[in-house]
Amino acid sequence: MRLADGTVLLGWPLAQHTVTAGNYYNDGSAHNAIDLRAAAGTPAYAAEDGPVDWVQAWDGRTTTGVQSYGNAVRIRHADAGGKSLQTRYAHLSQVLVRPGDAVKAGQLIGYSGQSGNVTAPHLHFEVILDGVRRNPLVWLDDDFTTASPAVYTYAAGEGPVARPAQQPAALQRVVIGPVTAGDADILQKFAAWLGLDARGLVRREDAGSGARVVLGPLSAGDVRMTVELADYLGLTQAGLVKVEAA
Ligand SMILES: [Zn+2]
């Protein structure tokens, strides 16, 4: 996905995120990918939308060259900062997509395995920017653990993509009335039970032919409970309840 400022935040290609090898192996040699712990047959998911631009079927024996990827999938995503962006998923036991398929972020594309140049099942995941393999962790959020403290994560100045905070739902006001003094009493007791009066969020006004009760600003949950009570009292049906922006 792309954040409001255009930053790329890729989705994790597996449900569980344990990094067993980082962008550099523990001996310091370049990996230019991450390995994720995965038993054979673990579902693998597309990190972002895009067309599948390469699929390889392993020949079952070669572990060098491009065949070292085993059964593998590559997806071309929208450009990032004017550069082409691709992700690759390797050592799969089974591939479920074909070149040209338009996949969605989170779509099941295959199952992890141990095809190609591997000694044990895992998922090898690459992020490729303008043809150059980059540290995948820089394109993902911080929702992962490492198999050991020795596993490489980030270079100095690098870090995870910050997941944006959820926007809070807009607060609303509920205006009920005119109602009888008895119904107004019930609404006020309800507001006290919700803790609204202690926070100054309930007001009772004289509305000539009765009383008007104004509650809010309220969260969506409090609005729903208030309207349910008004329904129970028959006030919604009588057109005496208004929910408006606070
Ligand atoms: Zn790897």
GROMACS .gro file of C-alpha atoms and ligand atoms in nm:
model
  247
    1MET     CA    1   0.000   0.000   0.000
    2ARG     CA    2   0.101   0.361  -0.038
    3LEU     CA    3   0.074   0.597   0.255
    4ALA     CA    4  -0.059   0.949   0.217
    5ASP     CA    5   0.291   1.086   0.154
    6GLY     CA    6   0.366   0.819  -0.109
    7THR     CA    7   0.578   0.600   0.119
    8VAL     CA    8   0.558   0.232   0.023
    9LEU     CA    9   0.442  -0.004   0.299
   10LEU     CA   10   0.452  -0.362   0.177
   11GLY     CA   11   0.249  -0.636   0.339
   12TRP     CA   12   0.426  -0.934   0.497
   13PRO     CA   13   0.424  -1.228   0.259
   14LEU     CA   14   0.343  -1.474   0.540
   15ALA     CA   15   0.108  -1.466   0.835
   16GLN     CA   16   0.399  -1.529   1.079
   17HIS     CA   17   0.703  -1.300   1.058
   18THR     CA   18   1.020  -1.455   1.197
   19VAL     CA   19   1.329  -1.346   1.008
   20THR     CA   20   1.588  -1.623   1.000
   21ALA     CA   21   1.831  -1.441   0.768
   22GLY     CA   22   1.848  -1.069   0.704
   23ASN     CA   23   1.981  -0.863   0.415
   24TYR     CA   24   2.326  -0.986   0.520
   25TYR     CA   25   2.387  -1.337   0.647
   26ASN     CA   26   2.525  -1.378   0.997
   27ASP     CA   27   2.874  -1.419   0.846
   28GLY     CA   28   2.840  -1.073   0.690
   29SER     CA   29   2.803  -1.186   0.329
   30ALA     CA   30   2.533  -1.029   0.115
   31HIS     CA   31   2.194  -1.195   0.093
   32ASN     CA   32   2.000  -0.904  -0.059
   33ALA     CA   33   1.675  -1.057   0.066
   34ILE     CA   34   1.520  -1.186   0.385
   35ASP     CA   35   1.436  -1.543   0.476
   36LEU     CA   36   1.121  -1.604   0.677
   37ARG     CA   37   1.059  -1.912   0.886
   38ALA     CA   38   0.792  -2.122   0.719
   39ALA     CA   39   0.710  -2.489   0.725
   40ALA     CA   40   0.656  -2.638   0.380
   41GLY     CA   41   0.303  -2.561   0.263
   42THR     CA   42   0.269  -2.227   0.445
   43PRO     CA   43   0.050  -1.985   0.243
   44ALA     CA   44   0.248  -1.702   0.076
   45TYR     CA   45   0.079  -1.373  -0.003
   46ALA     CA   46   0.141  -1.085  -0.246
   47ALA     CA   47   0.306  -0.791  -0.068
   48GLU     CA   48   0.119  -0.534  -0.278
   49ASP     CA   49  -0.105  -0.513  -0.587
   50GLY     CA   50   0.040  -0.569  -0.931
   51PRO     CA   51   0.079  -0.801  -1.225
   52VAL     CA   52   0.284  -1.117  -1.193
   53ASP     CA   53   0.577  -1.047  -1.429
   54TRP     CA   54   0.778  -1.370  -1.386
   55VAL     CA   55   0.715  -1.724  -1.272
   56GLN     CA   56   0.972  -1.999  -1.260
   57ALA     CA   57   0.907  -2.370  -1.240
   58TRP     CA   58   1.199  -2.551  -1.077
   59ASP     CA   59   1.349  -2.835  -1.280
   60GLY     CA   60   1.371  -3.043  -0.963
   61ARG     CA   61   1.749  -3.069  -0.942
   62THR     CA   62   1.943  -2.753  -1.044
   63THR     CA   63   2.049  -2.539  -0.746
   64THR     CA   64   2.262  -2.281  -0.928
   65GLY     CA   65   2.185  -1.973  -1.136
   66VAL     CA   66   1.826  -1.861  -1.153
   67GLN     CA   67   1.712  -2.216  -1.080
   68SER     CA   68   1.849  -2.164  -0.728
   69TYR     CA   69   1.521  -1.977  -0.661
   70GLY     CA   70   1.331  -2.301  -0.716
   71ASN     CA   71   0.965  -2.245  -0.784
   72ALA     CA   72   0.934  -1.869  -0.767
   73VAL     CA   73   0.708  -1.572  -0.837
   74ARG     CA   74   0.787  -1.208  -0.906
   75ILE     CA   75   0.531  -0.926  -0.898
   76ARG     CA   76   0.568  -0.579  -1.051
   77HIS     CA   77   0.415  -0.310  -0.833
   78ALA     CA   78   0.343   0.056  -0.903
   79ASP     CA   79   0.662   0.258  -0.940
   80ALA     CA   80   0.809   0.401  -0.620
   81GLY     CA   81   0.959   0.747  -0.651
   82GLY     CA   82   0.979   0.703  -1.028
   83LYS     CA   83   1.159   0.367  -0.996
   84SER     CA   84   1.027   0.023  -1.082
   85LEU     CA   85   0.937  -0.187  -0.778
   86GLN     CA   86   0.914  -0.567  -0.773
   87THR     CA   87   0.891  -0.837  -0.508
   88ARG     CA   88   1.006  -1.197  -0.544
   89TYR     CA   89   0.901  -1.509  -0.350
   90ALA     CA   90   1.127  -1.813  -0.380
   91HIS     CA   91   1.167  -2.181  -0.281
   92LEU     CA   92   0.792  -2.236  -0.312
   93SER     CA   93   0.643  -2.583  -0.308
   94GLN     CA   94   0.352  -2.472  -0.523
   95VAL     CA   95   0.278  -2.166  -0.738
   96LEU     CA   96  -0.084  -2.057  -0.786
   97VAL     CA   97  -0.038  -1.767  -1.030
   98ARG     CA   98   0.077  -1.722  -1.388
   99PRO     CA   99   0.260  -1.440  -1.565
  100GLY     CA  100   0.019  -1.156  -1.639
  101ASP     CA  101  -0.217  -1.236  -1.352
  102ALA     CA  102  -0.316  -0.916  -1.171
  103VAL     CA  103  -0.286  -0.998  -0.801
  104LYS     CA  104  -0.403  -0.795  -0.506
  105ALA     CA  105  -0.211  -0.722  -0.186
  106GLY     CA  106  -0.260  -1.015   0.048
  107GLN     CA  107  -0.369  -1.253  -0.227
  108LEU     CA  108  -0.252  -1.614  -0.192
  109ILE     CA  109   0.009  -1.668  -0.465
  110GLY     CA  110   0.158  -2.002  -0.360
  111TYR     CA  111   0.294  -2.211  -0.075
  112SER     CA  112   0.637  -2.206   0.081
  113GLY     CA  113   0.865  -2.503   0.040
  114GLN     CA  114   1.224  -2.605  -0.020
  115SER     CA  115   1.265  -2.599  -0.398
  116GLY     CA  116   1.593  -2.470  -0.544
  117ASN     CA  117   1.908  -2.402  -0.343
  118VAL     CA  118   1.791  -2.465   0.014
  119THR     CA  119   1.864  -2.696   0.300
  120ALA     CA  120   1.531  -2.652   0.480
  121PRO     CA  121   1.189  -2.503   0.400
  122HIS     CA  122   1.156  -2.126   0.430
  123LEU     CA  123   1.036  -1.829   0.224
  124HIS     CA  124   1.301  -1.616   0.054
  125PHE     CA  125   1.160  -1.267  -0.009
  126GLU     CA  126   1.319  -0.993  -0.221
  127VAL     CA  127   1.237  -0.628  -0.286
  128ILE     CA  128   1.381  -0.507  -0.617
  129LEU     CA  129   1.403  -0.136  -0.693
  130ASP     CA  130   1.502  -0.045  -1.049
  131GLY     CA  131   1.650  -0.393  -1.084
  132VAL     CA  132   1.856  -0.373  -0.764
  133ARG     CA  133   1.775  -0.592  -0.464
  134ARG     CA  134   1.721  -0.377  -0.153
  135ASN     CA  135   1.684  -0.458   0.216
  136PRO     CA  136   1.321  -0.580   0.234
  137LEU     CA  137   1.284  -0.480   0.601
  138VAL     CA  138   1.302  -0.114   0.502
  139TRP     CA  139   0.976  -0.163   0.305
  140LEU     CA  140   0.788  -0.343   0.582
  141ASP     CA  141   0.657  -0.246   0.925
  142ASP     CA  142   0.815  -0.347   1.256
  143ASP     CA  143   0.581  -0.641   1.314
  144PHE     CA  144   0.848  -0.911   1.316
  145THR     CA  145   1.089  -1.100   1.535
  146THR     CA  146   1.429  -1.242   1.447
  147ALA     CA  147   1.531  -1.603   1.496
  148SER     CA  148   1.830  -1.483   1.701
  149PRO     CA  149   1.990  -1.152   1.802
  150ALA     CA  150   2.260  -1.217   1.540
  151VAL     CA  151   2.015  -1.175   1.251
  152TYR     CA  152   2.083  -0.856   1.054
  153THR     CA  153   1.798  -0.609   1.042
  154TYR     CA  154   1.890  -0.249   0.945
  155ALA     CA  155   2.189  -0.038   0.849
  156ALA     CA  156   2.248   0.283   1.044
  157GLY     CA  157   1.972   0.528   0.955
  158GLU     CA  158   1.741   0.255   0.828
  159GLY     CA  159   1.426   0.135   1.001
  160PRO     CA  160   1.078  -0.001   0.951
  161VAL     CA  161   0.797   0.186   0.780
  162ALA     CA  162   0.578   0.349   1.045
  163ARG     CA  163   0.224   0.225   1.009
  164PRO     CA  164  -0.007   0.529   1.014
  165ALA     CA  165  -0.237   0.562   1.315
  166GLN     CA  166  -0.602   0.483   1.254
  167GLN     CA  167  -0.808   0.796   1.210
  168PRO     CA  168  -1.049   0.821   1.505
  169ALA     CA  169  -1.414   0.805   1.403
  170ALA     CA  170  -1.585   1.143   1.393
  171LEU     CA  171  -1.772   1.227   1.712
  172GLN     CA  172  -2.147   1.286   1.694
  173ARG     CA  173  -2.417   1.450   1.901
  174VAL     CA  174  -2.757   1.296   1.969
  175VAL     CA  175  -3.047   1.538   2.016
  176ILE     CA  176  -3.366   1.386   2.157
  177GLY     CA  177  -3.692   1.572   2.208
  178PRO     CA  178  -3.926   1.713   2.288
  179VAL     CA  179  -3.994   1.429   2.529
  180THR     CA  180  -4.192   1.392   2.851
  181ALA     CA  181  -4.022   1.466   3.183
  182GLY     CA  182  -4.030   1.089   3.253
  183ASP     CA  183  -3.845   1.003   2.934
  184ALA     CA  184  -3.598   1.284   2.996
  185ASP     CA  185  -3.530   1.135   3.343
  186ILE     CA  186  -3.463   0.795   3.190
  187LEU     CA  187  -3.224   0.947   2.933
  188GLN     CA  188  -3.039   1.134   3.206
  189LYS     CA  189  -3.003   0.820   3.418
  190PHE     CA  190  -2.872   0.637   3.113
  191ALA     CA  191  -2.624   0.919   3.049
  192ALA     CA  192  -2.510   0.897   3.412
  193TRP     CA  193  -2.464   0.520   3.373
  194LEU     CA  194  -2.247   0.584   3.065
  195GLY     CA  195  -2.049   0.839   3.264
  196LEU     CA  196  -2.154   1.120   3.031
  197ASP     CA  197  -2.287   1.360   3.296
  198ALA     CA  198  -1.962   1.348   3.490
  199ARG     CA  199  -1.786   1.458   3.174
  200GLY     CA  200  -2.039   1.733   3.097
  201LEU     CA  201  -2.164   1.551   2.789
  202VAL     CA  202  -2.537   1.562   2.865
  203ARG     CA  203  -2.763   1.867   2.874
  204ARG     CA  204  -3.135   1.892   2.948
  205GLU     CA  205  -3.321   2.189   2.805
  206ASP     CA  206  -3.677   2.313   2.830
  207ALA     CA  207  -3.833   2.267   2.488
  208GLY     CA  208  -4.171   2.431   2.550
  209SER     CA  209  -4.389   2.126   2.496
  210GLY     CA  210  -4.145   1.905   2.688
  211ALA     CA  211  -3.777   1.854   2.750
  212ARG     CA  212  -3.492   1.818   2.505
  213VAL     CA  213  -3.189   1.606   2.595
  214VAL     CA  214  -2.862   1.669   2.412
  215LEU     CA  215  -2.587   1.408   2.446
  216GLY     CA  216  -2.239   1.448   2.311
  217PRO     CA  217  -1.997   1.469   2.153
  218LEU     CA  218  -2.016   1.089   2.168
  219SER     CA  219  -1.812   0.803   2.027
  220ALA     CA  220  -1.979   0.577   1.770
  221GLY     CA  221  -2.042   0.312   2.038
  222ASP     CA  222  -2.211   0.558   2.275
  223VAL     CA  223  -2.421   0.694   1.986
  224ARG     CA  224  -2.537   0.341   1.905
  225MET     CA  225  -2.633   0.267   2.267
  226THR     CA  226  -2.815   0.599   2.300
  227VAL     CA  227  -3.015   0.541   1.983
  228GLU     CA  228  -3.097   0.187   2.100
  229LEU     CA  229  -3.240   0.327   2.424
  230ALA     CA  230  -3.435   0.591   2.228
  231ASP     CA  231  -3.569   0.312   2.006
  232TYR     CA  232  -3.677   0.121   2.316
  233LEU     CA  233  -3.860   0.430   2.443
  234GLY     CA  234  -4.035   0.467   2.106
  235LEU     CA  235  -3.870   0.806   2.043
  236THR     CA  236  -3.683   0.722   1.721
  237GLN     CA  237  -4.002   0.596   1.561
  238ALA     CA  238  -4.174   0.923   1.661
  239GLY     CA  239  -3.904   1.124   1.479
  240LEU     CA  240  -3.770   1.273   1.802
  241VAL     CA  241  -3.407   1.161   1.764
  242LYS     CA  242  -3.147   1.341   1.557
  243VAL     CA  243  -2.784   1.231   1.519
  244GLU     CA  244  -2.565   1.513   1.394
  245ALA     CA  245  -2.199   1.601   1.356
  246ALA     CA  246  -2.055   1.726   1.683
  247ZN      ZN  247   1.719  -1.628   0.114
   0.00000   0.00000   0.00000
